[in-house]
Coordinates of N, CA, C and O in Angstrom, one line a residue:
M12 N -0.5 -26.7 -8.4 CA 1.0 -26.5 -8.3 C 1.3 -25.0 -8.4 O 0.7 -24.3 -9.2
S13 N 2.2 -24.5 -7.5 CA 2.5 -23.1 -7.4 C 4.0 -22.9 -7.4 O 4.7 -23.7 -6.8
H14 N 4.4 -21.8 -7.9 CA 5.8 -21.4 -7.7 C 5.7 -19.9 -7.2 O 5.7 -19.0 -7.9
G15 N 5.6 -19.8 -5.8 CA 5.4 -18.5 -5.2 C 4.1 -17.9 -5.7 O 3.0 -18.5 -5.6
P16 N 4.2 -16.7 -6.4 CA 2.9 -16.1 -6.8 C 2.4 -16.6 -8.2 O 1.4 -16.2 -8.7
F17 N 3.1 -17.6 -8.8 CA 2.7 -18.1 -10.1 C 2.1 -19.5 -9.9 O 2.6 -20.3 -9.3
W18 N 0.9 -19.6 -10.6 CA 0.1 -20.8 -10.5 C -0.2 -21.3 -11.9 O -0.4 -20.5 -12.8
I19 N -0.2 -22.6 -12.1 CA -0.6 -23.2 -13.4 C -2.1 -23.0 -13.6 O -2.6 -22.7 -14.6
R20 N -2.9 -23.3 -12.5 CA -4.4 -23.1 -12.5 C -4.7 -22.0 -11.5 O -4.1 -21.9 -10.4
R21 N -5.8 -21.3 -11.7 CA -6.3 -20.3 -10.8 C -6.7 -21.0 -9.5 O -7.5 -21.9 -9.4
P22 N -6.1 -20.5 -8.4 CA -6.5 -21.0 -7.1 C -8.0 -20.7 -6.8 O -8.5 -19.7 -7.3
N23 N -8.7 -21.6 -6.1 CA -10.1 -21.4 -5.9 C -10.3 -20.3 -4.8 O -9.3 -19.9 -4.2
P24 N -11.5 -19.7 -4.7 CA -11.7 -18.6 -3.8 C -11.3 -18.8 -2.4 O -10.8 -17.9 -1.7
T25 N -11.5 -20.0 -1.9 CA -11.1 -20.4 -0.5 C -9.6 -20.3 -0.4 O -9.0 -19.7 0.6
R26 N -8.8 -20.8 -1.4 CA -7.4 -20.7 -1.3 C -6.9 -19.3 -1.4 O -5.9 -18.9 -0.8
L27 N -7.5 -18.5 -2.3 CA -7.1 -17.1 -2.4 C -7.3 -16.3 -1.1 O -6.5 -15.6 -0.7
A28 N -8.4 -16.6 -0.4 CA -8.7 -16.0 0.9 C -7.7 -16.4 1.9 O -7.2 -15.6 2.7
R29 N -7.3 -17.7 1.9 CA -6.2 -18.2 2.8 C -4.9 -17.5 2.5 O -4.2 -17.1 3.4
L30 N -4.5 -17.4 1.2 CA -3.3 -16.7 0.9 C -3.3 -15.3 1.4 O -2.3 -14.8 1.9
L31 N -4.4 -14.6 1.2 CA -4.4 -13.2 1.7 C -4.3 -13.2 3.2 O -3.5 -12.4 3.8
D32 N -5.0 -14.1 3.9 CA -4.9 -14.1 5.4 C -3.4 -14.4 5.8 O -2.9 -13.8 6.8
E33 N -2.7 -15.2 5.1 CA -1.3 -15.4 5.4 C -0.4 -14.2 5.2 O 0.6 -14.0 5.9
Q34 N -0.8 -13.3 4.3 CA 0.0 -12.1 4.0 C -0.3 -10.9 4.9 O 0.4 -10.0 5.0
R35 N -1.5 -11.0 5.5 CA -1.9 -9.8 6.4 C -0.9 -9.4 7.4 O -0.7 -8.2 7.7
S36 N -0.2 -10.3 8.0 CA 0.8 -10.0 9.0 C 2.2 -9.8 8.5 O 3.1 -9.5 9.2
A37 N 2.4 -10.0 7.2 CA 3.7 -9.9 6.6 C 4.1 -8.4 6.4 O 3.3 -7.5 6.3
S38 N 5.4 -8.2 6.4 CA 6.0 -6.9 6.2 C 6.0 -6.6 4.7 O 6.1 -7.5 3.9
L39 N 6.0 -5.3 4.3 CA 6.2 -4.9 2.9 C 7.5 -5.5 2.4 O 8.4 -5.7 3.2
S40 N 7.6 -5.8 1.1 CA 8.8 -6.4 0.6 C 9.8 -5.4 0.1 O 10.7 -5.8 -0.7
Y41 N 9.7 -4.2 0.5 CA 10.6 -3.1 0.1 C 10.7 -2.1 1.2 O 9.7 -2.0 2.0
P42 N 11.7 -1.4 1.4 CA 11.9 -0.5 2.5 C 11.3 1.0 2.3 O 11.1 1.7 3.3
E43 N 11.0 1.4 1.1 CA 10.7 2.8 0.8 C 9.2 3.1 0.8 O 8.7 3.7 -0.1
A44 N 8.5 2.6 1.8 CA 7.0 2.8 1.8 C 6.6 4.2 1.7 O 7.2 5.1 2.4
G45 N 5.7 4.5 0.8 CA 5.2 5.8 0.6 C 5.9 6.6 -0.4 O 5.6 7.8 -0.7
A46 N 7.0 6.1 -1.0 CA 7.8 6.8 -2.0 C 7.1 7.3 -3.2 O 7.6 8.2 -3.9
T47 N 6.0 6.6 -3.6 CA 5.3 7.1 -4.8 C 4.7 8.5 -4.6 O 4.3 9.1 -5.6
A48 N 4.6 8.9 -3.4 CA 4.0 10.2 -3.1 C 5.1 11.3 -3.2 O 4.8 12.5 -3.1
G49 N 6.3 10.9 -3.5 CA 7.4 11.9 -3.6 C 8.4 11.5 -4.6 O 8.1 11.2 -5.8
E50 N 9.7 11.4 -4.2 CA 10.7 11.0 -5.1 C 10.9 9.5 -5.2 O 11.0 8.8 -4.2
I51 N 10.9 9.0 -6.5 CA 11.1 7.6 -6.7 C 12.5 7.2 -6.3 O 13.5 7.8 -6.7
P52 N 12.7 6.1 -5.5 CA 14.0 5.7 -5.1 C 14.8 5.1 -6.3 O 14.2 4.5 -7.2
S53 N 16.1 5.1 -6.2 CA 16.9 4.6 -7.3 C 16.9 3.0 -7.1 O 16.6 2.5 -6.1
G54 N 17.3 2.4 -8.2 CA 17.4 0.9 -8.2 C 16.2 0.2 -8.6 O 16.1 -1.0 -8.6
Y55 N 15.1 1.0 -9.1 CA 13.9 0.4 -9.5 C 13.5 0.8 -10.9 O 14.0 1.9 -11.3
H56 N 12.7 0.0 -11.5 CA 12.1 0.5 -12.8 C 10.9 1.4 -12.4 O 10.1 1.1 -11.6
A57 N 10.9 2.6 -13.0 CA 9.9 3.6 -12.6 C 8.9 3.8 -13.7 O 9.3 3.8 -14.9
V58 N 7.7 4.1 -13.4 CA 6.6 4.4 -14.3 C 5.9 5.6 -13.8 O 5.5 5.7 -12.6
R59 N 5.6 6.6 -14.7 CA 4.7 7.7 -14.3 C 3.9 8.0 -15.6 O 4.5 8.5 -16.6
E60 N 2.6 7.7 -15.6 CA 1.8 7.9 -16.8 C 0.5 8.6 -16.3 O 0.1 8.5 -15.1
F61 N -0.1 9.4 -17.2 CA -1.3 10.1 -16.8 C -2.3 10.2 -18.0 O -1.9 10.0 -19.1
R62 N -3.5 10.5 -17.6 CA -4.6 10.8 -18.6 C -5.3 12.0 -18.1 O -5.6 12.1 -16.9
I63 N -5.6 12.9 -19.0 CA -6.6 14.0 -18.7 C -8.0 13.4 -18.8 O -8.3 12.9 -19.9
L64 N -8.7 13.5 -17.7 CA -10.1 12.9 -17.8 C -11.1 13.9 -18.3 O -12.2 13.6 -18.7
G65 N -10.7 15.2 -18.3 CA -11.6 16.3 -18.8 C -12.0 17.3 -17.7 O -11.3 17.4 -16.7
R66 N -13.0 18.0 -18.0 CA -13.6 19.0 -17.0 C -15.1 18.7 -16.9 O -15.7 18.1 -17.8
G67 N -15.7 19.3 -15.9 CA -17.1 19.2 -15.9 C -17.6 18.9 -14.5 O -16.9 18.4 -13.6
E68 N -18.9 19.3 -14.3 CA -19.5 19.1 -13.0 C -19.5 17.6 -12.6 O -19.9 16.7 -13.4
G69 N -19.0 17.3 -11.4 CA -19.0 16.0 -10.9 C -17.9 15.0 -11.4 O -17.8 13.9 -10.9
L70 N -17.1 15.5 -12.3 CA -16.1 14.6 -12.9 C -15.1 14.2 -11.8 O -14.8 13.0 -11.7
F71 N -14.6 15.1 -11.0 CA -13.6 14.7 -10.0 C -14.2 13.7 -9.0 O -13.6 12.7 -8.7
E72 N -15.5 13.9 -8.6 CA -16.1 13.0 -7.7 C -16.3 11.7 -8.3 O -16.1 10.6 -7.6
R73 N -16.7 11.6 -9.6 CA -16.8 10.3 -10.3 C -15.5 9.6 -10.3 O -15.4 8.4 -10.2
A74 N -14.4 10.3 -10.6 CA -13.1 9.8 -10.7 C -12.7 9.2 -9.3 O -12.1 8.1 -9.2
A75 N -12.9 10.0 -8.2 CA -12.6 9.5 -6.9 C -13.4 8.2 -6.6 O -12.8 7.3 -6.0
E76 N -14.6 8.2 -7.0 CA -15.5 7.0 -6.7 C -14.9 5.8 -7.5 O -14.9 4.7 -7.1
G77 N -14.4 6.1 -8.7 CA -13.8 5.0 -9.5 C -12.6 4.4 -8.8 O -12.4 3.2 -8.9
I78 N -11.8 5.3 -8.2 CA -10.6 4.8 -7.4 C -11.1 3.9 -6.2 O -10.6 2.8 -6.0
R79 N -12.1 4.4 -5.5 CA -12.7 3.7 -4.4 C -13.3 2.3 -4.8 O -13.2 1.4 -4.0
A80 N -13.8 2.3 -6.0 CA -14.4 1.0 -6.5 C -13.4 0.2 -7.2 O -13.8 -0.9 -7.8
W81 N -12.1 0.6 -7.3 CA -11.1 -0.2 -7.9 C -11.3 -0.4 -9.4 O -11.0 -1.4 -10.0
A82 N -11.9 0.6 -10.0 CA -12.2 0.6 -11.5 C -11.0 0.3 -12.3 O -11.1 -0.4 -13.3
P83 N -9.8 1.0 -12.1 CA -8.7 0.7 -12.9 C -8.2 -0.8 -12.9 O -8.0 -1.3 -13.9
Q84 N -8.2 -1.4 -11.7 CA -7.8 -2.7 -11.6 C -8.8 -3.7 -12.3 O -8.4 -4.6 -13.0
R85 N -10.1 -3.4 -12.1 CA -11.1 -4.3 -12.7 C -11.0 -4.2 -14.2 O -11.2 -5.2 -14.9
A86 N -10.8 -3.0 -14.8 CA -10.7 -2.8 -16.2 C -9.5 -3.5 -16.8 O -9.5 -3.9 -17.9
A87 N -8.5 -3.7 -16.0 CA -7.3 -4.5 -16.4 C -7.5 -6.0 -16.3 O -6.5 -6.7 -16.6
G88 N -8.6 -6.4 -15.9 CA -8.9 -7.9 -15.8 C -8.4 -8.5 -14.5 O -8.2 -9.7 -14.5
I89 N -8.3 -7.7 -13.5 CA -7.7 -8.1 -12.2 C -8.9 -8.4 -11.3 O -9.8 -7.6 -11.1
D90 N -8.9 -9.6 -10.7 CA -9.9 -9.9 -9.6 C -9.2 -9.5 -8.3 O -8.0 -9.6 -8.1
L91 N -10.1 -9.0 -7.4 CA -9.6 -8.6 -6.1 C -10.2 -9.4 -5.0 O -11.3 -9.9 -5.0
V92 N -9.3 -9.7 -4.0 CA -9.8 -10.3 -2.7 C -9.3 -9.4 -1.6 O -8.1 -9.1 -1.5
P93 N -10.3 -8.9 -0.8 CA -11.7 -9.0 -1.0 C -12.2 -8.3 -2.2 O -11.4 -7.6 -2.9
T94 N -13.4 -8.5 -2.6 CA -13.9 -8.0 -3.9 C -13.9 -6.5 -4.0 O -13.8 -6.0 -5.1
R95 N -14.1 -5.8 -2.9 CA -14.0 -4.3 -2.9 C -13.2 -3.9 -1.6 O -13.8 -3.6 -0.6
P96 N -11.9 -4.0 -1.7 CA -11.0 -3.7 -0.5 C -11.3 -2.2 -0.1 O -11.6 -1.4 -0.9
Q97 N -11.3 -2.0 1.2 CA -11.4 -0.7 1.8 C -10.2 0.2 1.3 O -9.1 -0.3 1.3
V98 N -10.5 1.4 1.0 CA -9.4 2.4 0.7 C -9.0 3.1 2.0 O -9.3 4.2 2.3
V99 N -8.2 2.3 2.8 CA -7.7 2.8 4.1 C -6.3 2.3 4.3 O -6.0 1.2 3.9
E100 N -5.5 3.1 4.9 CA -4.1 2.7 5.2 C -4.1 1.4 6.0 O -4.8 1.3 6.9
G101 N -3.3 0.5 5.6 CA -3.1 -0.8 6.3 C -4.0 -1.9 5.7 O -3.8 -3.1 6.1
E102 N -4.9 -1.6 4.8 CA -5.8 -2.7 4.2 C -4.9 -3.5 3.3 O -4.2 -3.1 2.4
S103 N -5.0 -4.9 3.5 CA -4.3 -5.8 2.7 C -5.3 -6.4 1.6 O -6.4 -6.5 1.9
L104 N -4.7 -6.6 0.4 CA -5.6 -7.2 -0.6 C -4.7 -8.1 -1.5 O -3.5 -8.1 -1.4
L105 N -5.5 -8.9 -2.3 CA -4.8 -9.8 -3.2 C -5.3 -9.5 -4.6 O -6.5 -9.5 -4.8
L106 N -4.4 -9.3 -5.5 CA -4.7 -9.1 -6.9 C -4.5 -10.5 -7.6 O -3.5 -11.1 -7.3
S107 N -5.5 -10.9 -8.4 CA -5.4 -12.2 -9.0 C -5.7 -12.0 -10.5 O -6.8 -11.4 -10.9
F108 N -4.8 -12.5 -11.4 CA -5.0 -12.3 -12.8 C -4.3 -13.3 -13.6 O -3.3 -14.0 -13.1
R109 N -4.7 -13.4 -14.9 CA -4.0 -14.4 -15.8 C -3.0 -13.6 -16.6 O -3.2 -12.5 -17.1
S110 N -1.8 -14.2 -16.7 CA -0.7 -13.7 -17.5 C 0.0 -14.9 -18.1 O 0.7 -15.6 -17.5
F111 N -0.4 -15.2 -19.3 CA 0.0 -16.5 -20.0 C 1.4 -16.8 -19.8 O 2.3 -15.9 -19.9
P112 N 1.8 -18.0 -19.4 CA 0.9 -19.2 -19.2 C 0.4 -19.4 -17.8 O -0.1 -20.4 -17.4
F113 N 0.6 -18.3 -16.9 CA 0.4 -18.5 -15.5 C -0.9 -17.7 -15.1 O -1.3 -16.8 -15.7
H114 N -1.3 -18.1 -13.9 CA -2.3 -17.3 -13.1 C -1.4 -16.7 -12.0 O -0.6 -17.4 -11.4
V115 N -1.5 -15.4 -11.8 CA -0.6 -14.7 -10.9 C -1.4 -14.2 -9.7 O -2.5 -13.7 -9.8
T116 N -0.9 -14.4 -8.5 CA -1.4 -13.8 -7.3 C -0.4 -12.8 -6.8 O 0.8 -13.0 -6.8
A117 N -0.9 -11.6 -6.4 CA -0.1 -10.5 -6.1 C -0.6 -9.8 -4.8 O -1.6 -9.1 -4.9
A118 N 0.0 -10.0 -3.7 CA -0.5 -9.5 -2.4 C 0.1 -8.1 -2.2 O 1.3 -7.8 -2.5
C119 N -0.8 -7.2 -1.8 CA -0.4 -5.8 -1.6 C -1.0 -5.2 -0.3 O -1.9 -5.8 0.3
R120 N -0.5 -4.1 0.1 CA -1.1 -3.4 1.3 C -1.2 -1.9 0.9 O -0.2 -1.3 0.4
V121 N -2.3 -1.3 1.3 CA -2.5 0.2 1.1 C -1.5 0.9 2.1 O -1.6 0.6 3.3
V122 N -0.6 1.7 1.6 CA 0.4 2.3 2.4 C 0.1 3.8 2.7 O 0.6 4.4 3.7
Y123 N -0.8 4.4 1.8 CA -1.2 5.7 2.1 C -2.5 6.0 1.3 O -2.7 5.4 0.3
V124 N -3.3 7.0 1.8 CA -4.5 7.4 1.2 C -4.4 8.9 1.1 O -4.0 9.6 2.1
V125 N -4.8 9.5 0.0 CA -4.9 11.0 -0.2 C -6.4 11.3 -0.3 O -7.0 10.7 -1.2
D126 N -6.9 12.1 0.6 CA -8.3 12.5 0.6 C -8.4 14.0 0.8 O -8.6 14.4 2.0
E127 N -8.2 14.8 -0.2 CA -8.2 16.2 -0.1 C -9.3 16.7 -1.1 O -9.8 16.0 -1.9
P128 N -9.7 18.0 -0.9 CA -10.8 18.5 -1.8 C -10.5 18.4 -3.3 O -11.5 18.2 -4.0
D129 N -9.3 18.5 -3.7 CA -9.0 18.4 -5.1 C -8.0 17.3 -5.5 O -7.4 17.3 -6.6
R130 N -7.7 16.4 -4.6 CA -6.8 15.2 -4.8 C -7.4 14.0 -4.1 O -7.8 14.1 -2.9
Y131 N -7.4 12.9 -4.8 CA -7.9 11.6 -4.1 C -7.1 10.5 -4.7 O -6.8 10.4 -5.9
G132 N -6.8 9.5 -3.9 CA -6.2 8.3 -4.4 C -5.5 7.5 -3.3 O -5.7 7.8 -2.1
L133 N -4.7 6.6 -3.7 CA -4.0 5.7 -2.8 C -2.7 5.2 -3.4 O -2.5 5.2 -4.6
G134 N -1.8 4.7 -2.5 CA -0.6 4.0 -2.9 C -0.6 2.7 -2.2 O -1.0 2.6 -1.1
Y135 N -0.3 1.6 -3.0 CA -0.2 0.3 -2.3 C 1.1 -0.3 -2.6 O 1.7 0.0 -3.7
G136 N 1.6 -1.0 -1.7 CA 3.0 -1.7 -1.8 C 2.9 -3.2 -1.8 O 1.9 -3.7 -1.3
T137 N 3.9 -3.8 -2.3 CA 3.9 -5.2 -2.4 C 4.3 -5.9 -1.1 O 5.0 -5.4 -0.3
L138 N 3.7 -7.1 -0.9 CA 3.9 -8.0 0.2 C 4.7 -9.2 -0.4 O 4.9 -9.3 -1.6
P139 N 5.2 -10.1 0.4 CA 6.1 -11.2 -0.1 C 5.4 -12.0 -1.2 O 6.2 -12.5 -2.1
L140 N 4.1 -12.2 -1.2 CA 3.5 -13.0 -2.2 C 3.1 -12.1 -3.4 O 2.0 -11.7 -3.6
H141 N 4.1 -11.7 -4.1 CA 4.0 -10.8 -5.2 C 5.2 -11.0 -6.1 O 6.3 -11.2 -5.6
P142 N 5.0 -11.0 -7.5 CA 6.2 -11.3 -8.3 C 7.2 -10.1 -8.4 O 8.3 -10.3 -8.7
E143 N 6.7 -8.9 -8.0 CA 7.6 -7.8 -8.0 C 7.7 -7.2 -6.6 O 6.9 -7.6 -5.7
S144 N 8.6 -6.3 -6.4 CA 8.8 -5.6 -5.1 C 8.7 -4.1 -5.4 O 9.5 -3.6 -6.3
G145 N 7.8 -3.4 -4.8 CA 7.7 -2.0 -5.0 C 6.3 -1.4 -4.7 O 5.6 -2.0 -3.9
E146 N 6.0 -0.4 -5.3 CA 4.8 0.4 -5.0 C 4.1 1.0 -6.2 O 4.8 1.3 -7.2
E147 N 2.8 1.2 -6.1 CA 2.1 1.8 -7.2 C 1.0 2.7 -6.6 O 0.4 2.4 -5.6
A148 N 0.9 3.9 -7.2 CA -0.1 4.9 -6.7 C -1.1 5.3 -7.8 O -0.7 5.4 -9.0
F149 N -2.3 5.6 -7.4 CA -3.4 5.9 -8.3 C -4.0 7.2 -7.8 O -4.7 7.2 -6.7
I150 N -3.7 8.3 -8.4 CA -4.1 9.6 -7.9 C -4.9 10.4 -8.9 O -4.5 10.5 -10.1
V151 N -6.1 11.0 -8.5 CA -6.8 11.9 -9.4 C -6.7 13.3 -8.8 O -6.8 13.4 -7.5
E152 N -6.5 14.3 -9.6 CA -6.4 15.7 -9.2 C -7.2 16.6 -10.0 O -7.3 16.4 -11.2
R153 N -7.7 17.6 -9.4 CA -8.5 18.7 -10.1 C -7.7 20.0 -9.9 O -7.4 20.4 -8.8
D154 N -7.3 20.6 -11.1 CA -6.6 21.9 -11.0 C -7.5 23.1 -10.8 O -8.8 22.9 -10.8
T155 N -7.0 24.3 -10.7 CA -7.8 25.5 -10.5 C -8.7 25.8 -11.7 O -9.7 26.4 -11.5
A156 N -8.4 25.3 -12.9 CA -9.3 25.5 -14.0 C -10.3 24.4 -14.1 O -11.1 24.4 -15.1
G157 N -10.3 23.4 -13.2 CA -11.3 22.4 -13.2 C -10.9 21.2 -14.0 O -11.7 20.2 -14.1
E158 N -9.7 21.1 -14.6 CA -9.3 20.0 -15.3 C -8.9 18.8 -14.4 O -8.2 19.1 -13.4
V159 N -9.4 17.6 -14.7 CA -9.1 16.5 -13.8 C -8.1 15.5 -14.5 O -8.3 15.2 -15.7
R160 N -7.1 15.2 -13.8 CA -6.0 14.3 -14.3 C -5.9 13.1 -13.4 O -6.0 13.2 -12.2
F161 N -5.7 11.9 -14.1 CA -5.4 10.7 -13.4 C -4.0 10.3 -13.6 O -3.6 10.1 -14.8
T162 N -3.2 10.1 -12.5 CA -1.8 9.8 -12.7 C -1.5 8.4 -11.9 O -2.0 8.2 -10.8
I163 N -0.7 7.6 -12.6 CA -0.2 6.4 -12.0 C 1.3 6.5 -11.9 O 2.0 6.8 -12.9
T164 N 1.8 6.3 -10.7 CA 3.2 6.4 -10.4 C 3.6 5.0 -9.8 O 2.9 4.5 -8.9
A165 N 4.6 4.4 -10.3 CA 5.0 3.1 -9.7 C 6.5 3.0 -9.8 O 7.2 3.6 -10.6
F166 N 7.1 2.1 -8.9 CA 8.4 1.7 -9.0 C 8.5 0.2 -8.6 O 7.7 -0.2 -7.7
S167 N 9.3 -0.6 -9.3 CA 9.3 -2.0 -9.0 C 10.6 -2.6 -9.5 O 11.3 -2.1 -10.3
R168 N 10.9 -3.8 -8.9 CA 11.9 -4.6 -9.4 C 11.5 -6.1 -9.2 O 10.7 -6.3 -8.3
P169 N 12.1 -7.0 -9.9 CA 11.7 -8.4 -9.7 C 11.9 -8.9 -8.3 O 13.0 -8.6 -7.7
Q170 N 11.0 -9.7 -7.8 CA 11.2 -10.2 -6.4 C 11.5 -11.7 -6.4 O 12.1 -12.2 -5.5
V171 N 11.0 -12.4 -7.4 CA 11.2 -13.9 -7.5 C 12.0 -14.2 -8.7 O 12.0 -13.4 -9.7
L172 N 12.6 -15.4 -8.7 CA 13.4 -15.8 -9.8 C 12.7 -15.8 -11.2 O 13.3 -15.3 -12.1
L173 N 11.5 -16.3 -11.2 CA 10.8 -16.3 -12.5 C 10.6 -14.8 -13.0 O 10.7 -14.6 -14.2
S174 N 10.4 -13.9 -12.1 CA 10.2 -12.5 -12.5 C 11.5 -11.9 -13.1 O 11.6 -11.2 -14.0
R175 N 12.6 -12.3 -12.4 CA 14.0 -11.9 -12.9 C 14.3 -12.4 -14.3 O 14.8 -11.7 -15.1
L176 N 14.0 -13.7 -14.4 CA 14.3 -14.3 -15.7 C 13.4 -13.8 -16.8 O 13.8 -13.7 -18.0
G177 N 12.2 -13.4 -16.5 CA 11.3 -12.8 -17.5 C 11.1 -11.3 -17.4 O 10.1 -10.8 -17.8
A178 N 12.1 -10.6 -16.9 CA 12.0 -9.2 -16.7 C 11.6 -8.4 -18.0 O 10.7 -7.5 -17.9
P179 N 12.1 -8.7 -19.2 CA 11.7 -8.0 -20.4 C 10.2 -8.2 -20.6 O 9.5 -7.2 -21.0
V180 N 9.7 -9.4 -20.4 CA 8.3 -9.7 -20.6 C 7.5 -9.0 -19.5 O 6.4 -8.4 -19.8
A181 N 8.0 -9.0 -18.3 CA 7.3 -8.4 -17.2 C 7.1 -6.9 -17.4 O 6.0 -6.3 -17.1
R182 N 8.1 -6.2 -18.0 CA 8.0 -4.8 -18.3 C 6.9 -4.5 -19.4 O 6.1 -3.5 -19.3
R183 N 6.8 -5.4 -20.4 CA 5.7 -5.2 -21.4 C 4.4 -5.5 -20.8 O 3.4 -4.7 -21.1
V184 N 4.3 -6.5 -19.9 CA 3.0 -6.7 -19.2 C 2.6 -5.5 -18.3 O 1.5 -5.0 -18.3
Q185 N 3.6 -5.0 -17.6 CA 3.4 -3.8 -16.8 C 2.9 -2.6 -17.6 O 1.9 -1.9 -17.2
A186 N 3.5 -2.4 -18.7 CA 3.1 -1.3 -19.6 C 1.7 -1.5 -20.1 O 0.8 -0.5 -20.1
S187 N 1.3 -2.7 -20.5 CA 0.0 -3.0 -20.9 C -1.1 -2.8 -19.8 O -2.1 -2.2 -20.0
V188 N -0.7 -3.3 -18.6 CA -1.6 -3.2 -17.5 C -1.8 -1.7 -17.1 O -2.9 -1.2 -16.8
T189 N -0.8 -0.9 -17.1 CA -0.8 0.5 -16.8 C -1.8 1.2 -17.8 O -2.6 2.0 -17.4
R190 N -1.6 0.9 -19.1 CA -2.5 1.5 -20.1 C -4.0 1.1 -19.8 O -4.9 1.9 -19.9
R191 N -4.2 -0.2 -19.4 CA -5.6 -0.6 -19.1 C -6.1 0.1 -17.9 O -7.3 0.4 -17.8
Y192 N -5.3 0.3 -16.9 CA -5.7 1.0 -15.7 C -6.2 2.4 -16.1 O -7.2 2.9 -15.6
L193 N -5.4 3.1 -16.9 CA -5.7 4.5 -17.3 C -7.0 4.5 -18.1 O -7.9 5.3 -17.8
E194 N -7.1 3.6 -19.0 CA -8.3 3.6 -19.9 C -9.5 3.2 -19.0 O -10.6 3.6 -19.3
G195 N -9.3 2.3 -18.0 CA -10.4 1.9 -17.1 C -11.0 3.0 -16.4 O -12.3 3.1 -16.3
L196 N -10.2 3.9 -15.9 CA -10.8 5.1 -15.1 C -11.4 6.1 -16.1 O -12.5 6.6 -15.8
V197 N -10.9 6.2 -17.3 CA -11.5 7.1 -18.3 C -12.9 6.6 -18.6 O -13.9 7.3 -18.6
E198 N -13.1 5.2 -18.8 CA -14.4 4.7 -19.0 C -15.3 4.8 -17.8 O -16.5 5.1 -17.9
A199 N -14.8 4.6 -16.6 CA -15.6 4.7 -15.4 C -16.2 6.0 -15.1 O -17.2 6.1 -14.5
V200 N -15.6 7.1 -15.6 CA -16.1 8.4 -15.3 C -17.0 9.0 -16.3 O -17.6 10.0 -16.1
K201 N -17.2 8.2 -17.4 CA -18.1 8.7 -18.5 C -19.6 8.7 -17.9 O -20.0 7.7 -17.2
L202 N -20.3 9.7 -18.3 CA -21.7 9.7 -17.9 C -22.5 8.7 -18.8 O -22.2 8.6 -20.0
P203 N -23.5 8.1 -18.2 CA -24.3 7.1 -19.0 C -25.1 7.8 -20.2 O -25.3 8.9 -20.2

């Protein structure tokens, strides 16, 4: 049984793949595609959090690889369909996770990629099969002193009735997931 992106039981892998296929041709569920790369539009709940990852030989490269491997999402307990989406503009993916009492499916599309000598990351936006409407970006940067910073920028608002009714809970869940994203990349870049 499903209510949009909310499920009582986790959909099986075949169903998740079918849901993603259905979303591939859908338009983004918000008009401000790419806005996490600049000014956050009004009318949304905004998030901007960062962690200093440190300095050192290879740290920026490990952080960029962590973004490519979707380490922040995996650390937050999110399953991905496909299991390692390509970090290319236009790639559609499905995030699948448990948020008591539901199993949530959240379809997204990569709307931009940053691939520069000292900046790497991506922004992805929501598709119709997502409880929220908006965008989230994951960017690692190295400054001239060699310090590497990981920043998450997001804006969102409820897209479905259940999200609107549970908005205060959704904000707490979002804050917790953002923290786990940040901590996930911190862990991913540590040397063995």
